[in-house]
Coordinates of C-alpha atoms and ligand atoms in Angstrom, one line a residue:
X1 CA 105.5 113.6 120.3
X2 CA 105.4 116.1 117.7
X3 CA 102.7 114.8 115.4
X4 CA 100.7 113.5 118.6
X5 CA 100.7 116.8 120.0
X6 CA 99.8 118.5 116.7
X7 CA 96.9 116.3 116.0
X8 CA 95.7 116.5 119.6
X9 CA 95.8 120.4 119.4
X10 CA 94.1 120.4 116.0
X11 CA 91.4 118.0 117.6
X12 CA 91.0 120.5 120.4
X13 CA 91.2 123.6 118.4
X14 CA 88.7 122.1 115.6
X15 CA 86.6 119.8 117.4
X16 CA 84.7 117.4 115.1
X17 CA 86.3 119.0 112.2
X18 CA 88.5 117.6 109.2
X19 CA 91.9 118.7 109.1
X20 CA 95.2 118.1 107.1
X21 CA 98.4 116.8 108.1
X22 CA 101.7 116.6 106.4
X23 CA 103.4 113.2 107.0
X24 CA 106.2 111.1 105.3
X25 CA 103.5 109.8 103.2
X26 CA 102.5 113.2 101.9
X27 CA 99.3 115.0 102.8
X28 CA 96.9 113.0 104.8
X29 CA 93.3 113.9 105.9
X30 CA 92.4 113.3 109.4
X31 CA 88.5 112.6 109.9
X32 CA 86.8 113.0 113.4
X33 CA 86.0 109.6 115.0
X34 CA 82.3 109.9 114.2
X35 CA 83.3 109.2 110.5
X36 CA 84.6 105.7 111.2
X37 CA 80.9 104.6 110.9
X38 CA 80.3 106.5 108.0
X39 CA 83.2 105.1 105.9
X40 CA 83.6 101.6 107.4
X41 CA 81.8 99.8 104.6
X42 CA 82.2 102.5 101.8
X43 CA 84.2 100.8 99.0
X44 CA 84.9 104.3 97.6
X45 CA 87.3 104.2 100.7
X46 CA 89.8 101.6 99.7
X47 CA 92.0 99.8 102.3
X48 CA 94.3 98.0 99.8
X49 CA 95.4 101.0 97.7
X50 CA 95.9 103.0 100.7
X51 CA 99.0 101.0 101.1
X52 CA 99.8 100.1 97.6
X53 CA 98.8 101.5 94.2
X54 CA 99.6 98.3 92.5
X55 CA 97.7 98.9 89.3
X56 CA 96.3 96.4 86.8
X57 CA 98.9 97.2 84.4
X58 CA 101.7 96.5 86.8
X59 CA 100.5 93.2 87.8
X60 CA 100.0 92.1 84.3
X61 CA 103.4 93.5 83.1
X62 CA 106.7 91.8 83.2
X63 CA 110.4 92.5 83.1
X64 CA 111.3 96.2 82.1
X65 CA 107.7 97.2 81.6
X66 CA 106.8 95.9 85.0
X67 CA 109.8 97.9 86.7
X68 CA 108.7 100.9 84.8
X69 CA 105.1 100.7 85.9
X70 CA 106.5 100.1 89.6
X71 CA 108.8 103.3 89.2
X72 CA 105.6 105.2 88.0
X73 CA 103.6 104.1 91.0
X74 CA 103.7 106.3 94.2
X75 CA 104.0 103.4 96.9
X76 CA 104.2 103.7 100.6
X77 CA 105.9 100.3 101.0
X78 CA 107.8 100.4 97.8
X79 CA 106.3 97.3 96.0
X80 CA 108.2 96.3 93.1
X81 CA 111.8 97.2 95.0
X82 CA 113.7 94.1 95.8
X83 CA 113.4 93.3 99.7
X84 CA 109.9 94.8 99.6
X85 CA 108.1 91.8 97.6
X86 CA 106.0 91.2 100.7
X87 CA 104.5 94.7 99.9
X88 CA 103.8 93.9 96.4
X89 CA 102.0 90.7 97.5
X90 CA 100.2 92.5 100.3
X91 CA 99.0 95.3 97.9
X92 CA 97.1 92.9 95.5
X93 CA 93.4 92.6 95.8
X94 CA 93.5 88.8 95.8
X95 CA 92.3 88.9 99.5
X96 CA 94.5 85.9 100.3
X97 CA 96.1 87.1 103.6
X98 CA 92.7 88.2 104.8
X99 CA 91.1 84.7 103.8
X100 CA 93.8 82.7 105.3
X101 CA 93.9 84.8 108.6
X102 CA 90.1 84.4 108.9
X103 CA 89.7 80.9 107.5
X104 CA 92.8 79.0 108.7
X105 CA 94.2 81.0 111.6
X106 CA 91.2 82.1 113.2
X107 CA 88.9 79.3 112.9
X108 CA 91.6 76.8 113.9
X109 CA 91.8 78.5 117.3
X110 CA 88.7 76.8 118.3
X111 CA 89.6 73.4 117.2
X112 CA 90.3 70.6 119.7
X113 CA 91.7 67.4 118.5
X114 CA 89.7 64.3 119.3
X115 CA 92.6 62.1 120.0
X116 CA 93.4 62.1 123.8
X117 CA 97.3 62.6 123.2
X118 CA 96.7 65.5 120.6
X119 CA 96.4 69.1 121.7
X120 CA 93.9 71.6 120.4
X121 CA 95.4 74.7 118.7
X122 CA 95.4 76.7 122.0
X123 CA 97.2 73.8 123.7
X124 CA 99.8 73.9 121.1
X125 CA 100.3 77.6 121.5
X126 CA 100.5 77.1 125.4
X127 CA 103.2 74.5 124.9
X128 CA 105.3 76.6 122.6
X129 CA 105.0 79.6 125.0
X130 CA 106.3 77.5 127.9
X131 CA 109.2 76.7 125.7
X132 CA 109.9 80.4 124.4
X133 CA 109.8 81.7 127.9
X134 CA 112.2 79.2 129.2
X135 CA 114.7 80.1 126.3
X136 CA 114.2 83.7 127.1
X137 CA 114.1 84.1 130.7
X138 CA 116.1 80.9 132.0
X139 CA 118.8 80.8 129.5
X140 CA 121.4 80.7 132.2
X141 CA 120.0 77.4 132.9
X142 CA 119.6 78.6 136.6
X143 CA 117.3 76.2 138.6
X144 CA 117.3 78.8 141.4
X145 CA 114.9 81.6 141.3
X146 CA 117.4 84.5 140.5
X147 CA 116.5 87.7 139.0
X148 CA 117.7 88.1 135.4
X149 CA 117.8 91.7 133.5
X150 CA 116.6 91.8 130.1
X151 CA 115.6 94.3 127.3
X152 CA 111.8 93.8 127.1
X153 CA 111.4 94.4 123.4
X154 CA 114.0 92.0 122.3
X155 CA 112.6 89.0 124.5
X156 CA 108.8 89.8 123.8
X157 CA 109.7 89.8 120.0
X158 CA 111.5 86.6 120.2
X159 CA 108.7 84.9 122.2
X160 CA 106.0 86.2 119.7
X161 CA 108.1 85.1 116.8
X162 CA 108.3 81.4 118.3
X163 CA 104.8 81.0 119.2
X164 CA 103.6 82.5 116.0
X165 CA 106.0 80.4 114.0
X166 CA 104.6 77.5 115.6
X167 CA 101.1 78.1 114.2
X168 CA 102.2 79.4 110.8
X169 CA 104.9 76.7 109.9
X170 CA 104.7 73.8 112.5
X171 CA 107.0 72.0 114.9
X172 CA 109.9 71.9 112.8
X173 CA 110.6 75.3 111.4
X174 CA 109.4 77.1 114.5
X175 CA 112.6 75.8 116.2
X176 CA 114.8 76.7 113.3
X177 CA 117.1 79.5 114.8
X178 CA 117.9 80.6 111.3
X179 CA 114.2 81.2 110.3
X180 CA 113.5 82.7 113.7
X181 CA 116.2 85.4 113.2
X182 CA 115.0 86.3 109.9
X183 CA 111.4 86.3 110.8
X184 CA 112.1 88.9 113.8
X185 CA 114.7 91.0 111.6
X186 CA 112.8 91.2 108.4
X187 CA 109.6 92.4 110.1
X188 CA 111.6 94.9 112.0
X189 CA 113.7 96.3 109.1
X190 CA 110.7 96.3 106.7
X191 CA 109.4 99.4 108.4
X192 CA 112.7 101.2 109.1
X193 CA 113.8 100.4 105.5
X194 CA 110.4 101.7 104.2
X195 CA 110.6 105.0 106.3
X196 CA 113.9 105.6 105.3
X197 CA 113.3 105.1 101.5
X198 CA 110.2 107.6 101.7
X199 CA 112.6 110.3 102.7
X200 CA 113.5 110.3 98.9
X201 CA 111.2 111.5 96.1
X202 CA 109.3 108.6 94.6
X203 CA 110.9 108.7 91.2
X204 CA 114.4 108.0 92.4
X205 CA 113.7 105.4 94.9
X206 CA 114.2 102.5 92.5
X207 CA 117.8 103.8 92.0
X208 CA 118.7 105.0 95.5
X209 CA 117.6 101.9 97.5
X210 CA 120.7 100.2 96.1
X211 CA 122.8 102.6 98.1
X212 CA 120.5 102.7 101.4
X213 CA 122.3 100.3 104.0
X214 CA 118.8 99.6 105.5
X215 CA 117.4 98.5 102.0
X216 CA 120.5 96.3 101.6
X217 CA 119.9 94.6 104.8
X218 CA 116.3 94.1 104.0
X219 CA 117.1 92.5 100.6
X220 CA 119.7 90.2 102.1
X221 CA 117.1 89.0 104.7
X222 CA 114.6 88.6 102.2
X223 CA 116.9 86.4 100.2
X224 CA 117.8 84.5 103.2
X225 CA 114.2 83.7 103.9
X226 CA 113.7 82.5 100.3
X227 CA 116.8 80.1 100.8
X228 CA 115.2 78.4 103.8
X229 CA 111.5 78.4 102.5
X230 CA 111.9 77.9 98.9
X231 CA 113.3 74.4 99.0
X232 CA 110.6 73.3 101.2
X233 CA 107.9 74.8 98.8
X234 CA 109.8 73.0 95.9
X235 CA 109.9 69.6 97.6
X236 CA 106.1 69.8 98.4
X237 CA 105.3 70.7 94.8
X238 CA 107.3 67.8 93.4
X239 CA 105.5 65.6 96.0
X240 CA 102.1 66.8 94.7
X241 CA 103.1 66.4 91.1
X242 CA 104.4 62.8 91.9
X243 CA 101.0 61.8 93.6
X244 CA 98.8 63.3 91.1
X245 CA 100.8 61.6 88.3
X246 CA 100.2 58.2 90.3
X247 CA 96.6 59.1 91.0
X248 CA 97.3 58.9 94.7
X249 CA 95.5 61.4 97.0
X250 CA 97.3 64.7 97.1
X251 CA 99.1 65.4 100.4
X252 CA 97.8 68.3 102.5
X253 CA 100.1 70.5 104.4
X254 CA 98.5 72.1 107.5
X255 CA 100.7 75.3 107.7
X256 CA 100.8 78.7 106.1
X257 CA 102.8 77.5 103.1
X258 CA 100.2 74.7 102.4
X259 CA 97.3 76.9 103.1
X260 CA 98.4 79.6 100.6
X261 CA 99.1 77.1 97.9
X262 CA 95.7 75.6 98.2
X263 CA 93.8 78.8 98.4
X264 CA 95.8 80.4 95.5
X265 CA 94.9 77.3 93.4
X266 CA 91.3 77.4 94.2
X267 CA 91.3 81.3 93.3
X268 CA 93.2 80.7 90.4
X269 CA 96.0 83.4 91.2
X270 CA 99.6 83.1 91.3
X271 CA 101.3 83.4 95.0
X272 CA 104.5 82.6 96.0
X273 CA 104.2 80.8 99.5
X274 CA 107.5 81.9 100.8
X275 CA 106.7 85.5 100.2
X276 CA 103.4 84.9 101.7
X277 CA 105.0 83.4 104.7
X278 CA 107.1 86.6 105.2
X279 CA 104.2 88.9 104.7
X280 CA 102.2 87.0 107.4
X281 CA 105.1 87.4 109.8
X282 CA 105.4 91.2 108.7
X283 CA 101.7 92.0 109.6
X284 CA 101.5 89.9 112.6
X285 CA 104.8 89.6 114.7
X286 CA 105.7 93.2 115.4
X287 CA 102.1 94.3 116.2
X288 CA 101.5 91.4 118.6
X289 CA 104.9 91.8 120.2
X290 CA 104.2 95.6 120.7
X291 CA 100.9 95.1 122.5
X292 CA 102.5 92.2 124.7
X293 CA 105.4 94.3 125.6
X294 CA 103.2 97.3 126.6
X295 CA 101.1 95.1 128.8
X296 CA 104.2 93.7 130.7
X297 CA 105.4 97.4 131.1
X298 CA 102.0 98.5 132.5
X299 CA 101.7 95.3 134.8
X300 CA 105.2 96.1 136.1
X301 CA 104.1 99.8 136.7
X302 CA 100.9 98.7 138.5
X303 CA 101.9 95.4 140.5
X304 CA 98.9 95.5 142.7
X305 CA 97.0 94.0 139.7
X306 CA 99.2 90.8 139.6
X307 CA 97.6 88.8 142.4
X308 CA 93.8 89.4 141.2
X309 CA 95.0 88.4 137.8
X310 CA 96.8 85.3 139.0
X311 CA 93.5 84.4 140.9
X312 CA 91.6 84.7 137.8
X313 CA 93.8 82.7 135.6
X314 CA 94.1 79.8 138.2
X315 CA 90.4 79.8 138.8
X316 CA 89.8 79.6 135.0
X317 CA 92.5 77.3 134.0
X318 CA 91.7 74.7 136.8
X319 CA 88.2 74.3 135.7
X320 CA 88.2 74.6 132.0
X321 CA 91.7 74.1 130.7
X322 CA 92.7 75.8 127.5
X323 CA 89.7 76.7 125.2
X324 CA 88.3 79.7 123.5
X325 CA 85.7 80.2 126.0
X326 CA 88.2 80.1 128.9
X327 CA 90.2 82.7 127.4
X328 CA 86.9 84.7 127.0
X329 CA 86.3 84.2 130.5
X330 CA 89.4 85.8 131.7
X331 CA 87.6 89.3 131.9
X332 CA 90.2 91.1 134.1
X333 CA 93.1 90.0 132.0
X334 CA 91.0 91.1 128.8
X335 CA 90.4 94.5 130.4
X336 CA 94.1 94.8 131.5
X337 CA 95.3 94.3 127.8
X338 CA 92.8 96.7 126.4
X339 CA 93.6 99.3 128.8
X340 CA 97.3 99.0 127.9
X341 CA 96.3 99.1 124.3
X342 CA 94.1 102.1 125.0
X343 CA 96.9 104.1 126.4
X344 CA 99.3 103.2 123.9
X345 CA 97.9 101.8 120.5
X346 CA 100.2 101.4 117.5
X347 CA 99.0 104.6 116.1
X348 CA 97.2 107.8 116.9
X349 CA 95.0 107.2 113.9
X350 CA 93.3 104.4 112.2
X351 CA 91.3 103.3 109.2
X352 CA 93.9 104.4 106.7
X353 CA 92.1 104.6 103.3
X354 CA 92.4 106.1 99.9
X355 CA 89.6 107.7 98.2
X356 CA 88.8 105.9 95.0
X357 CA 86.3 108.6 93.6
X358 CA 85.2 112.0 94.7
X359 CA 83.1 111.6 97.8
X360 CA 80.9 114.1 99.5
X361 CA 80.6 113.4 103.2
X362 CA 77.4 113.8 105.5
X363 CA 78.8 117.2 106.8
X364 CA 79.2 118.4 103.0
X365 CA 82.9 118.4 102.8
X366 CA 83.8 116.7 99.4
X367 CA 87.2 114.5 99.4
X368 CA 88.9 114.3 96.1
X369 CA 89.8 111.1 94.3
X370 CA 93.3 110.1 95.4
X371 CA 93.0 111.6 98.8
X372 CA 94.5 109.7 101.7
X373 CA 92.4 109.6 104.8
X374 CA 92.9 108.4 108.5
X375 CA 90.3 108.5 111.3
X376 CA 91.2 110.2 114.4
X377 CA 91.7 107.7 117.3
X378 CA 91.6 110.2 120.0
X379 CA 88.4 108.9 121.7
X380 CA 90.7 106.5 123.5
X381 CA 91.9 109.3 125.5
X382 CA 88.7 111.4 125.6
X383 CA 87.8 112.8 129.2
X384 CA 84.1 112.6 128.0
X385 CA 84.4 108.8 127.7
X386 CA 86.9 108.0 130.3
X387 CA 87.5 108.9 133.7
X388 CA 91.2 110.1 134.1
X389 CA 91.9 109.0 130.7
X390 CA 95.7 109.7 131.2
X391 CA 95.8 107.2 133.8
X392 CA 96.1 103.1 133.6
X393 CA 93.4 101.5 135.1
X394 CA 93.3 97.7 134.6
X395 CA 89.7 97.5 135.8
X396 CA 88.6 100.1 133.4
X397 CA 87.0 97.9 130.6
X398 CA 85.8 95.2 133.2
X399 CA 83.8 97.9 135.1
X400 CA 82.5 99.1 131.6
X401 CA 81.2 95.5 131.0
X402 CA 78.8 96.0 133.8
X403 CA 77.0 99.1 132.3
X404 CA 74.0 97.8 130.0
X405 CA 74.8 98.4 126.3
X406 CA 78.5 98.6 126.9
X407 CA 79.0 94.8 127.8
X408 CA 80.1 93.9 124.3
X409 CA 82.2 97.1 123.3
X410 CA 84.1 96.8 126.4
X411 CA 85.8 93.5 125.1
X412 CA 89.3 93.6 123.7
X413 CA 88.3 92.3 120.3
X414 CA 85.3 94.6 119.8
X415 CA 86.1 97.7 117.7
X416 CA 84.2 100.8 117.6
X417 CA 84.8 104.6 116.9
X418 CA 85.6 104.7 120.6
X419 CA 88.4 102.2 120.4
X420 CA 90.2 102.0 117.0
X421 CA 93.4 100.0 117.8
X422 CA 92.3 97.2 115.7
X423 CA 90.6 99.4 113.0
X424 CA 86.9 99.2 112.4
X425 CA 84.5 97.9 109.9
X426 CA 85.2 95.8 107.0
X427 CA 88.9 95.7 107.3
X428 CA 89.1 95.6 111.2
X429 CA 92.2 93.5 111.9
X430 CA 91.1 89.8 111.2
X431 CA 94.2 88.6 112.9
X432 CA 93.1 90.1 116.2
X433 CA 91.4 86.9 117.7
X434 CA 94.9 85.0 117.0
X435 CA 96.9 88.1 118.5
X436 CA 94.7 88.1 121.4
X437 CA 94.9 84.6 122.1
X438 CA 98.7 84.5 121.8
X439 CA 99.0 87.6 124.3
X440 CA 96.5 85.9 126.7
X441 CA 98.3 82.6 126.8
X442 CA 101.7 84.2 127.1
X443 CA 100.5 86.5 129.9
X444 CA 99.0 83.5 131.7
X445 CA 102.4 81.7 131.6
X446 CA 104.2 84.7 132.6
X447 CA 102.1 85.6 135.7
X448 CA 101.8 82.2 136.9
X449 CA 105.5 81.1 136.4
X450 CA 107.5 84.4 136.6
X451 CA 107.6 87.4 138.6
X452 CA 108.9 90.8 136.9
X453 CA 109.4 94.3 137.6
X454 CA 111.1 97.4 136.0
X455 CA 114.7 97.8 136.3
X456 CA 115.8 100.8 138.3
X457 CA 115.6 104.0 136.2
X458 CA 114.6 102.3 133.0
X459 CA 112.6 104.4 130.3
X460 CA 109.0 103.0 129.8
X461 CA 107.9 106.0 127.4
X462 CA 106.8 104.7 124.1
X463 CA 108.7 106.4 121.1
X464 CA 106.7 108.1 118.3
X465 CA 107.4 107.7 114.6
X466 CA 105.1 110.0 112.5
X467 CA 101.7 108.8 113.7
X468 CA 103.0 105.4 115.0
X469 CA 103.5 104.8 118.7
X470 CA 106.0 102.1 119.5
X471 CA 106.5 100.5 123.0
X472 CA 109.8 101.5 124.5
X473 CA 112.5 99.9 122.7
X474 CA 114.9 100.2 125.7
X475 CA 112.8 99.4 128.7
X476 CA 114.5 96.7 130.7
X477 CA 112.8 94.4 133.1
X478 CA 113.8 92.1 136.0
X479 CA 112.3 88.7 135.6
X480 CA 112.6 85.8 138.0
X481 CA 111.1 82.3 137.9
X482 CA 108.6 81.7 140.7
X483 CA 108.8 78.6 142.8
X484 CA 106.0 76.2 141.5
X485 CA 103.1 75.9 144.0
X486 CA 100.1 73.6 144.2
X487 CA 97.9 76.6 143.0
X488 CA 99.4 76.5 139.5
X489 CA 96.9 74.5 137.1
X490 CA 98.2 71.5 135.3
X491 CA 97.4 73.5 132.0
X492 CA 100.4 75.8 132.5
X493 CA 102.7 72.8 132.6
Ligands
HEM1 C1 98.0 93.2 118.6 C2 98.1 92.8 117.3 C3 97.6 93.5 116.1 C4 97.1 94.7 115.9 C5 97.4 96.0 116.9 C6 96.6 94.9 114.5 C7 96.2 96.0 114.1 C8 95.7 96.1 112.6 C9 95.1 97.3 112.2 C10 94.9 98.6 112.9 C11 94.6 96.9 110.9 C12 93.9 97.8 109.9 C13 92.4 97.8 110.2 C14 91.8 99.0 109.5 O1 92.3 99.8 108.8 O2 90.4 99.1 109.7 C15 95.0 95.7 110.8 C16 94.7 95.1 109.5 C17 95.0 93.8 109.2 N1 95.7 92.7 110.2 FE1 96.1 93.1 112.0 N2 96.9 93.7 114.1 C18 97.3 92.7 114.9 C19 97.7 91.5 114.6 C20 97.7 90.8 113.4 C21 97.8 89.3 113.2 C22 98.2 88.4 114.3 C23 97.4 89.1 111.9 C24 97.5 87.8 111.1 C25 97.8 86.6 111.7 C26 97.0 90.3 111.2 C27 96.6 90.7 110.1 C28 95.9 91.5 109.4 C29 95.4 91.6 108.2 C30 95.2 90.4 107.1 C31 94.7 93.0 108.0 C32 94.2 93.4 106.8 C33 92.6 93.5 106.9 C34 91.9 93.7 105.5 O3 92.5 94.0 104.6 O4 90.7 93.7 105.4 N3 96.9 91.3 112.3 N4 95.5 95.2 111.8

């Protein structure tokens, strides 16, 4: 827990003070939590360039000059290096990823289809969840209710990849095992390879990456993904050209490949849909799976929460089925997920930004242009805010809802300087509504259809990687299908 202890100690020794930490990204400045409000809408603190410095020259340049520009740019996620193309796309300030996350992915969650046979988006997610759980926990085809031991991380990642792919790519590709394997592996290897490459000085990375096994693997997965997706993109483009030529109406494709083509054309920017698809997986699948796994591990450690959760879910689903409002009214479930996230967010600091011009903060401290900053997320474990902050209490945020003025803040989707796990302000995670829906739906299915507990002796401790906290990669669970009872609502299937 090196850096975690270091930053906690620094926070205690210099409360409310700004301090510096040396990380694998170089020197970063930790701002105390109260600065979250101050910087949240200040455009001098850039979200995009904090990840990438993809300068205007670079995006305009081509061929050799483009490579040279890339070599000159210090980039955390190595934009411009083969295999890391998603970083380059994510680093561009065209806002396509944010737009599509807000416009198509989030808004569609509330949509219910009018045709009686058709399911709304949440119904579709539920449908795919049932399929993904059966594949992962009943693969032996056992009809009997037997305990199966699984490594939680692997299974949860697979479930999230399947369910997310149904939303991003539709019915057909989400069942394509080749695509599923790539979407999981690329996402995981992207971060491993990026960290490995950061161990080398930025001016040699364009050469050494050819020799690093993790980068080689990433390159080959990137190429495999292109081989699966590019033919679909080309086919659709051909179809569009053909229909345009005949004057017929242009076909619309209701998945991420189609959305990005449309939005990029509307903004007159170039965007390769298959790279975009991989980028979408990169930002969403590991983050969602990590929180889901953490929830499963916390529930397994505090099994007394299971029965009240089952009651709440049955009650809500029986009366309302799948809808945005039914998910919102699962308040204990919401509290359980938020509490699991509070104890183990994905990072001990949030709101990673790069200062674009010299800024003097309200306390008189001047931050120089080019400084990288984070906001310290330690209020999530602050004893002044949380009673016994080191303990998991599934009811913590449910109780907080009954305190006047704290009702909204206590909800999982709310962000504040006290809870920075989804960031805060203008760049707060726009995908959190989808992630929360996916996690709630999967937990509803898991709780009503399965029992699970920790395998004896398994290690549930998260691992640290710099400032990142990752749910245990080795934790093992015993999972068993429950006998179906009349209490289980039809919505669960
Ligand atoms: C539990 C799951 C997730 C967690 C914990 C998470 C966390 C975060 C965090 C901490 C940020 C940075 C916020 C800031 O600096 O203020 C972020 C940004 C972002 N996230 Fe998520 N995320 C999750 C799921 C998703 C999903 C499912 C999507 C897309 C479908 C997504 C898309 C994005 C995008 C596009 C941004 C950049 C926002 C911007 O530039 O304004 N995330 N996320």
